[in-house]
mmCIF file of C-alpha atoms in Angstrom:
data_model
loop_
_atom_site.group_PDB
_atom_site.id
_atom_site.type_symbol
_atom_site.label_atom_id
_atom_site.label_comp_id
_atom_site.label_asym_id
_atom_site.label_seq_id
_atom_site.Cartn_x
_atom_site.Cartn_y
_atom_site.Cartn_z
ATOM 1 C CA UNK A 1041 115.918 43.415 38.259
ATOM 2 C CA UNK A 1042 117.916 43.030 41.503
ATOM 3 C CA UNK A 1043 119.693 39.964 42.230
ATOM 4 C CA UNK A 1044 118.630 37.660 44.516
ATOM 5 C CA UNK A 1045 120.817 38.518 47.169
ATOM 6 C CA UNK A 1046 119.744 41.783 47.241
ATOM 7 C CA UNK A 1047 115.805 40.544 47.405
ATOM 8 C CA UNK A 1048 116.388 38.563 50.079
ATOM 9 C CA UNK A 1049 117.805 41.656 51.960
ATOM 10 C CA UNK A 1050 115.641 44.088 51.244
ATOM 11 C CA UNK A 1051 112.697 41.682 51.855
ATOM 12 C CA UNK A 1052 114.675 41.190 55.207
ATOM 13 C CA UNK A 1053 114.645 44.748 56.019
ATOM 14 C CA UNK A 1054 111.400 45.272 55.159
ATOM 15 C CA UNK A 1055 110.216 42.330 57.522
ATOM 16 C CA UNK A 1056 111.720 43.671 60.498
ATOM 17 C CA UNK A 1057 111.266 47.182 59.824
ATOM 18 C CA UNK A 1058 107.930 46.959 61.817
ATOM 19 C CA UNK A 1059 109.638 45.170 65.109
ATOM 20 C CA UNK A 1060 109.144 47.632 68.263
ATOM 21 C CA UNK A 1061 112.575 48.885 69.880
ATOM 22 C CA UNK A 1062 112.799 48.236 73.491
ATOM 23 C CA UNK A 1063 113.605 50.122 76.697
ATOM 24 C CA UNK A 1064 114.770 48.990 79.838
ATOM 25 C CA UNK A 1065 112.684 49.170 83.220
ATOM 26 C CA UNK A 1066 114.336 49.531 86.574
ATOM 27 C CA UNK A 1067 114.642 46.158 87.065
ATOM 28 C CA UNK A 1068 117.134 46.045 84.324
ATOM 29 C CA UNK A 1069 114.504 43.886 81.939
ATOM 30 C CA UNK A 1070 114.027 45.421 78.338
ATOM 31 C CA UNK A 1071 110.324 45.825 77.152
ATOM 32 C CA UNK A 1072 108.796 46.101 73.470
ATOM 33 C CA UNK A 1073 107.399 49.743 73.134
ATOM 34 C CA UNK A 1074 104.398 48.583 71.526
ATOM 35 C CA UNK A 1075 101.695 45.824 72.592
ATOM 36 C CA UNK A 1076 98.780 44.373 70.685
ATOM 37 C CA UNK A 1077 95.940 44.918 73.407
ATOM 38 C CA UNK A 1078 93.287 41.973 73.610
ATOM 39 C CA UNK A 1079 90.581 41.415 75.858
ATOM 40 C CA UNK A 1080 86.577 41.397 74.962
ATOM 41 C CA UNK A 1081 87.943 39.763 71.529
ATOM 42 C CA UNK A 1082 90.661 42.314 71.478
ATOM 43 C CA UNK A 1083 88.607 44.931 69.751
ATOM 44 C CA UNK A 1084 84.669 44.965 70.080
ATOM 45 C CA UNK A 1085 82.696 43.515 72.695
ATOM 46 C CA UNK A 1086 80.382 42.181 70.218
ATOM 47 C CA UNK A 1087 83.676 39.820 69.181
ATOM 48 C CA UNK A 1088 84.360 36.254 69.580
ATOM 49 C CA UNK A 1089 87.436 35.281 71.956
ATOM 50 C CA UNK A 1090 88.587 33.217 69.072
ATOM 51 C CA UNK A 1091 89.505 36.090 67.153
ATOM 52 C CA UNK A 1092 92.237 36.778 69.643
ATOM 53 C CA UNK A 1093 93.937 33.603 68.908
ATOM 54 C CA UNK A 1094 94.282 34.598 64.819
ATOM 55 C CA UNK A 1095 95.114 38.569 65.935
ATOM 56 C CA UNK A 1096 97.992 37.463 68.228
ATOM 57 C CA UNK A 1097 99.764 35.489 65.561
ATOM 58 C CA UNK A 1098 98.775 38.084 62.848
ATOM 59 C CA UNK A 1099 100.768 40.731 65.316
ATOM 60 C CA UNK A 1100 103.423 38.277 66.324
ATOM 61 C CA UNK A 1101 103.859 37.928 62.047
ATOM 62 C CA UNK A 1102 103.733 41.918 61.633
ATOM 63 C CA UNK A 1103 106.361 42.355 63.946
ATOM 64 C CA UNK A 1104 105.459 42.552 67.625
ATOM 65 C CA UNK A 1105 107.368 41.453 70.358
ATOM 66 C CA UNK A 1106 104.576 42.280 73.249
ATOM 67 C CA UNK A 1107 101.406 40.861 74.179
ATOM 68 C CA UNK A 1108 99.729 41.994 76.738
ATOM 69 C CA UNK A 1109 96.384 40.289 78.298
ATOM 70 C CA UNK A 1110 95.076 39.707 81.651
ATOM 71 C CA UNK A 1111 92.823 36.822 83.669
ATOM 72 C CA UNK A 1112 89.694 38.794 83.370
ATOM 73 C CA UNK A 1113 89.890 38.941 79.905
ATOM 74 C CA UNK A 1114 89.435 35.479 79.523
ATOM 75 C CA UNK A 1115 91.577 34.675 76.676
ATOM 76 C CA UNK A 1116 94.761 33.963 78.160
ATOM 77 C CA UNK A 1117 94.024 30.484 76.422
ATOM 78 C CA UNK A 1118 93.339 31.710 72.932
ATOM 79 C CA UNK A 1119 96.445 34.906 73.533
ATOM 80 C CA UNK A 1120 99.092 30.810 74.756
ATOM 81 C CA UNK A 1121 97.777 29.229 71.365
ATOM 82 C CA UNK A 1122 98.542 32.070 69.185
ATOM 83 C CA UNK A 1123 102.174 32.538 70.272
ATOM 84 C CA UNK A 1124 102.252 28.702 70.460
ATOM 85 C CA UNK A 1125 101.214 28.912 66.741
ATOM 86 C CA UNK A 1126 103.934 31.741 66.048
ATOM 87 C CA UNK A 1127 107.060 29.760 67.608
ATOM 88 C CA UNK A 1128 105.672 26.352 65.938
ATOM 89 C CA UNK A 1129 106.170 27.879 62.664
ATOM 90 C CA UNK A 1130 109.850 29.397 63.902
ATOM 91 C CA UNK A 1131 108.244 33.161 63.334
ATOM 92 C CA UNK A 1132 109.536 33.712 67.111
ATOM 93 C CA UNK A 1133 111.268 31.561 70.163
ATOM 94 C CA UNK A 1134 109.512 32.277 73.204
ATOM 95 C CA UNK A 1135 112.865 34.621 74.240
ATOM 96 C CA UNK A 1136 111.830 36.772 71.563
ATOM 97 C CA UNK A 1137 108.221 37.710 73.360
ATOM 98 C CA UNK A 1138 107.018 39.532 76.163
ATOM 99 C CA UNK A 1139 103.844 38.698 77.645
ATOM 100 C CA UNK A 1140 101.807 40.371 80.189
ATOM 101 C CA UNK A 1141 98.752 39.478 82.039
ATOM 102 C CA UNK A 1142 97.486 40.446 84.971
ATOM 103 C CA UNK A 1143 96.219 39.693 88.424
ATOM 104 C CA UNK A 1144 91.964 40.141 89.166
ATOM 105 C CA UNK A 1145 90.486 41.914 91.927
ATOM 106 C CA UNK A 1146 89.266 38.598 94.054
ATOM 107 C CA UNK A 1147 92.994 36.972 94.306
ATOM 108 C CA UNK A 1148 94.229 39.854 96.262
ATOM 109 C CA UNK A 1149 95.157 37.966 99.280
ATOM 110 C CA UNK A 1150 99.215 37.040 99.306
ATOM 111 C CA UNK A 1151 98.678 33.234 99.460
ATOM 112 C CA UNK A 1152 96.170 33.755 96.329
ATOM 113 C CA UNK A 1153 98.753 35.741 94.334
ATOM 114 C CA UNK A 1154 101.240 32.952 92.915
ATOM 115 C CA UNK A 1155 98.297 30.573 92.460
ATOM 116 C CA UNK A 1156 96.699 32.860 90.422
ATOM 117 C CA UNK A 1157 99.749 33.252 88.332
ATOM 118 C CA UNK A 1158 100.569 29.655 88.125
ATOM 119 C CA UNK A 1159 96.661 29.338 86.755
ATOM 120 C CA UNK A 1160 96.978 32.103 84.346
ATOM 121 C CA UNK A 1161 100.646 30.147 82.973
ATOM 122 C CA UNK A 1162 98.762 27.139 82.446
ATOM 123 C CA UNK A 1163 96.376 28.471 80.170
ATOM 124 C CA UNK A 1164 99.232 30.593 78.434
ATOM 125 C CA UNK A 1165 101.013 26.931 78.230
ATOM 126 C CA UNK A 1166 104.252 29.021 79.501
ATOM 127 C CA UNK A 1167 106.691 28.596 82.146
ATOM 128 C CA UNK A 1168 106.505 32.478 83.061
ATOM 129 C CA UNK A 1169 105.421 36.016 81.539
ATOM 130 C CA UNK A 1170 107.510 38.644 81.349
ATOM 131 C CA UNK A 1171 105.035 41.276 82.921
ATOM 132 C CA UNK A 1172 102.448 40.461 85.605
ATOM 133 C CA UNK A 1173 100.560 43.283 87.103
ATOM 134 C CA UNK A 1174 98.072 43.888 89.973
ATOM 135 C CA UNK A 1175 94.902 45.245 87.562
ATOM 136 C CA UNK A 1176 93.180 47.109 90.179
ATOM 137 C CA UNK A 1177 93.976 48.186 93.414
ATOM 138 C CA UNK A 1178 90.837 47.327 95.201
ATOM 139 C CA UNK A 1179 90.320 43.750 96.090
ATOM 140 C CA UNK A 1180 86.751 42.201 95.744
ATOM 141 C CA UNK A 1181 85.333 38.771 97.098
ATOM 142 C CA UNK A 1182 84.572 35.594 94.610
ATOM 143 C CA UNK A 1183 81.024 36.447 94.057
ATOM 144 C CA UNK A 1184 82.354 39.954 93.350
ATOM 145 C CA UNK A 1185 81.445 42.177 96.854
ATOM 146 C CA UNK A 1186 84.049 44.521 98.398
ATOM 147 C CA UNK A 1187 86.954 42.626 100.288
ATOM 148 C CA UNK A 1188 89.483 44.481 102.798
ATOM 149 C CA UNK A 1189 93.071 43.519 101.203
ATOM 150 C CA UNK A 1190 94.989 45.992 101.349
ATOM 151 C CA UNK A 1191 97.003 45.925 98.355
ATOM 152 C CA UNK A 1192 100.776 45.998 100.044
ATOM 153 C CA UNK A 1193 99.737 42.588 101.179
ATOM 154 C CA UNK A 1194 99.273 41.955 96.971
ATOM 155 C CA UNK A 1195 102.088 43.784 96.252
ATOM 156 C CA UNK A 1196 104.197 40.627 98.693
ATOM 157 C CA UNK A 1197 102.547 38.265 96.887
ATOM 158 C CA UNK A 1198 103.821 39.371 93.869
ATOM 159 C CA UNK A 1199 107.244 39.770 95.133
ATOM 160 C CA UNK A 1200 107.243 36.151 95.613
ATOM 161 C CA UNK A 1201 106.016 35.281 92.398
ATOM 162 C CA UNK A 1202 108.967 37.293 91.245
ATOM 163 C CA UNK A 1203 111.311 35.574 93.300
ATOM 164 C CA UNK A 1204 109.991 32.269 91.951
ATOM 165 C CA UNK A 1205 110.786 32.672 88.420
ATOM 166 C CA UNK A 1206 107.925 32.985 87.626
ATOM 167 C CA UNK A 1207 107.626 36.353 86.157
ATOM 168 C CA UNK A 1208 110.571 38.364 85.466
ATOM 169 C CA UNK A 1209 108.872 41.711 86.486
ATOM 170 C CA UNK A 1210 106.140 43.163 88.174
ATOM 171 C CA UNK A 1211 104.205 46.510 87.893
ATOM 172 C CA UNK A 1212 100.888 47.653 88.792
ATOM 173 C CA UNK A 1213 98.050 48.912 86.781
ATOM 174 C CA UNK A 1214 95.434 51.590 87.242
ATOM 175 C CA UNK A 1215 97.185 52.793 90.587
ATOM 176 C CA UNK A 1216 97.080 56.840 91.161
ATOM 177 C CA UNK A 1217 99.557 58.733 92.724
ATOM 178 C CA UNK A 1218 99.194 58.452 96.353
ATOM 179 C CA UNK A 1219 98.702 54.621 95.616
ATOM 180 C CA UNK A 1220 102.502 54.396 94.066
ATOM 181 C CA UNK A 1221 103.402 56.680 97.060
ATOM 182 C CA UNK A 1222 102.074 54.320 99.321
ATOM 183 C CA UNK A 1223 103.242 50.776 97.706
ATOM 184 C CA UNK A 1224 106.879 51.916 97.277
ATOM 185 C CA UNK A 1225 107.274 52.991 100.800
ATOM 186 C CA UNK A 1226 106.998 49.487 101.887
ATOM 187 C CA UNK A 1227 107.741 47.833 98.473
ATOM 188 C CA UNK A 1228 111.196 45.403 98.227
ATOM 189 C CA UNK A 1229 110.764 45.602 94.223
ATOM 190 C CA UNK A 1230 109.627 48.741 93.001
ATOM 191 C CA UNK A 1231 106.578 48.091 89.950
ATOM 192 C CA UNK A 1232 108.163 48.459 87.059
ATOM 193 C CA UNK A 1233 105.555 49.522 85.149
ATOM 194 C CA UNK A 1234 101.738 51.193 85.848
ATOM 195 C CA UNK A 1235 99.332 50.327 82.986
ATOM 196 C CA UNK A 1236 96.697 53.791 82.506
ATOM 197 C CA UNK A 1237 94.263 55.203 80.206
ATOM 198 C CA UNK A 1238 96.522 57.579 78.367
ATOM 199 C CA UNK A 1239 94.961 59.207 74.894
ATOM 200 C CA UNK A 1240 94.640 63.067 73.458
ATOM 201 C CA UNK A 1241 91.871 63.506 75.500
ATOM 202 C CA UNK A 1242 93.164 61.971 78.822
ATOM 203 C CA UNK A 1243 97.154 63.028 78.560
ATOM 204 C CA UNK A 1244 97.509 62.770 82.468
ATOM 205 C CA UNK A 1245 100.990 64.885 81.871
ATOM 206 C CA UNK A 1246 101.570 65.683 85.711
ATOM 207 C CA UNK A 1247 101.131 61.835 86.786
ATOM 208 C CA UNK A 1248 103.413 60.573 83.747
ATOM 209 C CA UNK A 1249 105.926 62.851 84.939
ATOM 210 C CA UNK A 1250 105.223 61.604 88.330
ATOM 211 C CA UNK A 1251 105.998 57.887 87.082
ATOM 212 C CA UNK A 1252 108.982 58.633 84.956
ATOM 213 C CA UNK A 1253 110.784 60.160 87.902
ATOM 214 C CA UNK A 1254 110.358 57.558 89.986
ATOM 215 C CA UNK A 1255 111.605 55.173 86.875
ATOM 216 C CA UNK A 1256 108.312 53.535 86.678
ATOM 217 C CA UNK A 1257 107.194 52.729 83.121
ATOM 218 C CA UNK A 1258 103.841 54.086 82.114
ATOM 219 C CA UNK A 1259 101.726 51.657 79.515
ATOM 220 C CA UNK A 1260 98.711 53.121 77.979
ATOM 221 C CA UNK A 1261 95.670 51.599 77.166
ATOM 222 C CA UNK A 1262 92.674 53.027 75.166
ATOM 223 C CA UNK A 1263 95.629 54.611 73.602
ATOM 224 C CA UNK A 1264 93.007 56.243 70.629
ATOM 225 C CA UNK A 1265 90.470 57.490 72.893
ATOM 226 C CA UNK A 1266 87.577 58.301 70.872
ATOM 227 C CA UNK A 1267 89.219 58.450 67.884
ATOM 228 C CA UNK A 1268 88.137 55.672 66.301
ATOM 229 C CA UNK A 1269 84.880 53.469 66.703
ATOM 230 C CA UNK A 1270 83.059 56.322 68.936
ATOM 231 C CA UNK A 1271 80.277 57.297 67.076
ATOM 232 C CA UNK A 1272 78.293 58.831 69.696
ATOM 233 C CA UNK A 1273 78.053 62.997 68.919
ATOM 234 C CA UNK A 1274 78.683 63.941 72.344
ATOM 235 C CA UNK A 1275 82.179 62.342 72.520
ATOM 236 C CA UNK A 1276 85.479 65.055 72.679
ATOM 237 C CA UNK A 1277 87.340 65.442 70.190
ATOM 238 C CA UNK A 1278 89.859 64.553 68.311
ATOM 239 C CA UNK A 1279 87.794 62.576 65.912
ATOM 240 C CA UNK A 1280 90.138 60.704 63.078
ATOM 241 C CA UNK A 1281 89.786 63.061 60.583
ATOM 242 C CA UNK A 1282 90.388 66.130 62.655
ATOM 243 C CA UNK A 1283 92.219 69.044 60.641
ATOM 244 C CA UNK A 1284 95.264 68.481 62.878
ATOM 245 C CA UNK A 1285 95.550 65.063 62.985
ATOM 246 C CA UNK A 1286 95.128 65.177 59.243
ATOM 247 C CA UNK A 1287 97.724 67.695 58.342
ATOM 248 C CA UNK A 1288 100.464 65.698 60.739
ATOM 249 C CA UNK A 1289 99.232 62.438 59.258
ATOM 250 C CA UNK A 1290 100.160 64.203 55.389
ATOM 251 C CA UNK A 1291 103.538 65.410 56.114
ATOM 252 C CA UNK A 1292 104.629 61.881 57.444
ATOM 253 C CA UNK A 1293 102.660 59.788 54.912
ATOM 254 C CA UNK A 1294 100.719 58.056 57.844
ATOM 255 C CA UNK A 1295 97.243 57.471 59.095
ATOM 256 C CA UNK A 1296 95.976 59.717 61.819
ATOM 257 C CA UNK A 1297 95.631 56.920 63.975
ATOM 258 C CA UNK A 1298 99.564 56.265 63.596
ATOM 259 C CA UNK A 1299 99.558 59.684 65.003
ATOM 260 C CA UNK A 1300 98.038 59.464 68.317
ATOM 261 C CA UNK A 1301 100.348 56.555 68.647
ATOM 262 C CA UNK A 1302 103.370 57.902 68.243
ATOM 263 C CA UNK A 1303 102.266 60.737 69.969
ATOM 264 C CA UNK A 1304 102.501 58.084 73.203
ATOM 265 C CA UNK A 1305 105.759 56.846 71.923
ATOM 266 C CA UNK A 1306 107.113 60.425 71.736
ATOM 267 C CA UNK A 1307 106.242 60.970 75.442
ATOM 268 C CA UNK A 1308 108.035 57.725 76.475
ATOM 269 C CA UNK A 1309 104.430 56.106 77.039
ATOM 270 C CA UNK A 1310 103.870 52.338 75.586
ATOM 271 C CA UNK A 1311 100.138 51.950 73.625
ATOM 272 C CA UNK A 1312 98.338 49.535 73.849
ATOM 273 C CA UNK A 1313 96.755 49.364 70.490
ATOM 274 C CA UNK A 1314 93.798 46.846 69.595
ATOM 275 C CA UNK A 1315 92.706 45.288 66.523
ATOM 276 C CA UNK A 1316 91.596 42.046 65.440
ATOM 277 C CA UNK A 1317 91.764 43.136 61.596
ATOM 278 C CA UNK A 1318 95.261 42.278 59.701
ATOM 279 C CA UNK A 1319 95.943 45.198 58.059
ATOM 280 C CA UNK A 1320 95.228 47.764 61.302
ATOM 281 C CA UNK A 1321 97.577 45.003 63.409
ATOM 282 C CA UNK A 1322 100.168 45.951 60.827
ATOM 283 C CA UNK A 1323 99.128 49.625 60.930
ATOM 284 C CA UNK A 1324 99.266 49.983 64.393
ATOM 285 C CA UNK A 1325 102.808 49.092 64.640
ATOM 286 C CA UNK A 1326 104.498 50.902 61.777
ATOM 287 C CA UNK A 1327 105.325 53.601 63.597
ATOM 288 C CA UNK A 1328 109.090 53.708 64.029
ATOM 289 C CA UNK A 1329 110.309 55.588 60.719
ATOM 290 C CA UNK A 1330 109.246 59.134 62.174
ATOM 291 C CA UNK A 1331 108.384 61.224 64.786
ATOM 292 C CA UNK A 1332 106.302 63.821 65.998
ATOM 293 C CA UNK A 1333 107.986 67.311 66.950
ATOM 294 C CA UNK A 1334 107.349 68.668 70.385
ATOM 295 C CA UNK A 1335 105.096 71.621 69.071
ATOM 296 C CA UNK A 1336 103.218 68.679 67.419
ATOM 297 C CA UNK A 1337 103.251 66.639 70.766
ATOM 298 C CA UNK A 1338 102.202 69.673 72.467
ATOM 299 C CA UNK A 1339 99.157 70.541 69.720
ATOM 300 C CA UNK A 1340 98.117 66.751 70.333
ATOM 301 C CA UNK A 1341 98.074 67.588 74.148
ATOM 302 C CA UNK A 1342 95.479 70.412 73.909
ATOM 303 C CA UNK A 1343 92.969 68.246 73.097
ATOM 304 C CA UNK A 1344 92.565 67.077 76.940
ATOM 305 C CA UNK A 1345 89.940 67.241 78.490
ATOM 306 C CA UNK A 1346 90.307 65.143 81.329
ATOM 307 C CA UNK A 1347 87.816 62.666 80.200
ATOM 308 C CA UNK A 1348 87.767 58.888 80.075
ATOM 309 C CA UNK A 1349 87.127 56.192 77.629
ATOM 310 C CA UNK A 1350 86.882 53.889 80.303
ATOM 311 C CA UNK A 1351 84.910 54.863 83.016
ATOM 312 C CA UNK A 1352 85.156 52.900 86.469
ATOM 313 C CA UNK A 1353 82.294 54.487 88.237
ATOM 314 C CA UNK A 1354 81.413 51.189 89.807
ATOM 315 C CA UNK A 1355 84.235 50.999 91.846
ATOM 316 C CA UNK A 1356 83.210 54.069 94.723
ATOM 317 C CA UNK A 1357 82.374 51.877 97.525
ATOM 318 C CA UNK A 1358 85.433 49.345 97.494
ATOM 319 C CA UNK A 1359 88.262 50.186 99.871
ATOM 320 C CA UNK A 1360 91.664 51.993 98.164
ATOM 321 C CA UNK A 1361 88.949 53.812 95.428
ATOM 322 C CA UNK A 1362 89.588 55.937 93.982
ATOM 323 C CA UNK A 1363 92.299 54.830 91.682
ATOM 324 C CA UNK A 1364 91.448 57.842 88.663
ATOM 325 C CA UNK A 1365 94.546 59.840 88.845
ATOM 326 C CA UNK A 1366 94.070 63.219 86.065
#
């Protein structure tokens, strides 16, 4: 039997074994390389918004650091009472966290930008984030019609947020290539991050490579693709028990899921994993105790296909569409 000492350590290890590293963005702030996703009850549409409230502090207990949500998703309340759950119970201080939520389409205008900010903080019940992005780059009215903001007048708004302490960086989400082009011609602060679809089926290798060079971040959401909880036929593969998946899933003693993740990781891409079930929170981030080789990385990237999980067809007659980038 060991001695209690050496419990207490190796319990100690194997409580922070889980905790994301970080890397630092070009604005000399360090982010978590993981995030629990939430959003449409962080996993199904078909969930409550309550859950998210439970699956934050689950995540926060399994080790992560980084939370990322967004004003559309509606949750920002349950994703503040979570963490305010977590710290309340001393499993984190708020310096240990990194939160992220985002700007919506119809708050595009520069004088909208830090009110919209300041709203989203209030129902966080923080002082700042740590991450506040511009979801979209097309701007839309209240009652959700096309509006004309062109989104370097955003991008100043967000600046100013910046400058106001209220978030200590500022990125961009769902922006192509020309787009990035195009805000960092004019840009003061550079976005320190783009959040993308990125999965086996959607690698987007040129435009990552595009991002990294210019020391932009790239976050990945729908980081599975239709890996999991796609039951329709016609869907691409890789499906979850896919020969190749499988075989890299046996030699390191994971899931195949674990795979695609640290498939991202490998490419210096952050998932954005979502779950609202306590074991796959704790799955999804025990990742950091191997890593893929690049002919595996490379087998992994065959499978694209160029197509989508999310598909924003909707979004062809608003000004600065289209924002797809392959």
């Amino acid at each position: 039997m060991l001695p209690p000492f050496a419990v207490f350590v190796l319990l100690f290890q194997v409580a922070i074994a889980a905790i994301a590293p970080t890397i630092q963005l070009n604005d000399g702030n360090t982010i978590p390389v993981v995030a629990l996703g939430t959003g449409r009850g962080t996993a199904k549409e078909s969930e409550s918004v309550d859950e998210v409230r439970q699956a934050v502090y689950w995540a926060i207990q399994a080790g992560y650091r980084h939370i990322d949500t967004a004003a559309i998703y509606f949750d920002e309340e349950q994703v503040g009472q979570g963490i305010a759950q977590a710290i309340a119970d001393k499993l984190v201080s708020r310096g240990d966290l990194f939160v992220t939520t985002k700007l919506w389409n119809d708050k595009h205008r520069q004088d909208q930008v830090v009110p919209a900010l300041k709203d989203s903080l209030k129902k966080l019940g923080l002082d700042y984030v740590d991450l506040y992005l511009i979801h979209f780059p097309v701007a839309t009215k209240a009652d959700g019609s096309p509006d004309n903001v062109d989104f370097t007048e955003t991008w100043k708004g967000m600046e100013q947020a910046k400058q106001l302490g209220l978030t200590r960086s500022i990125g961009v989400s769902n922006f192509n290539m020309s787009q990035i082009d195009r805000l960092i011609s004019t840009a003061k602060i550079w976005p320190a991050i783009n959040e993308i679809e990125v999965n086996p089926t959607l690698t987007q290798e040129h435009f990552i490579s595009y991002l990294q060079s210019k020391g932009i971040v790239p976050m990945g959401y729908s980081p599975f693709g239709f890996l999991v909880s796609r039951k329709m036929e016609s869907t691409p593969p890789p499906r979850a028990d896919d020969p190749e998946l499988v075989k890299m899933a046996q030699k390191y003693g994971k899931t195949t899921s674990q795979i695609v993740l640290r498939y991202l990781i490998d490419r210096s891409i952050i998932p954005i994993p979502k779950s609202t079930n306590q074991n796959r929170i704790a799955q999804n981030i025990d990742l950091f105790d191997f890593s893929l080789t690049k002919d595996e990385i490379a087998t992994i990237s065959r499978f694209n296909k160029n197509i989508r999980v999310i598909n924003p067809v909707n979004w062809k007659d608003y000004p600065n569409y289209p924002f797809v980038e392959y």
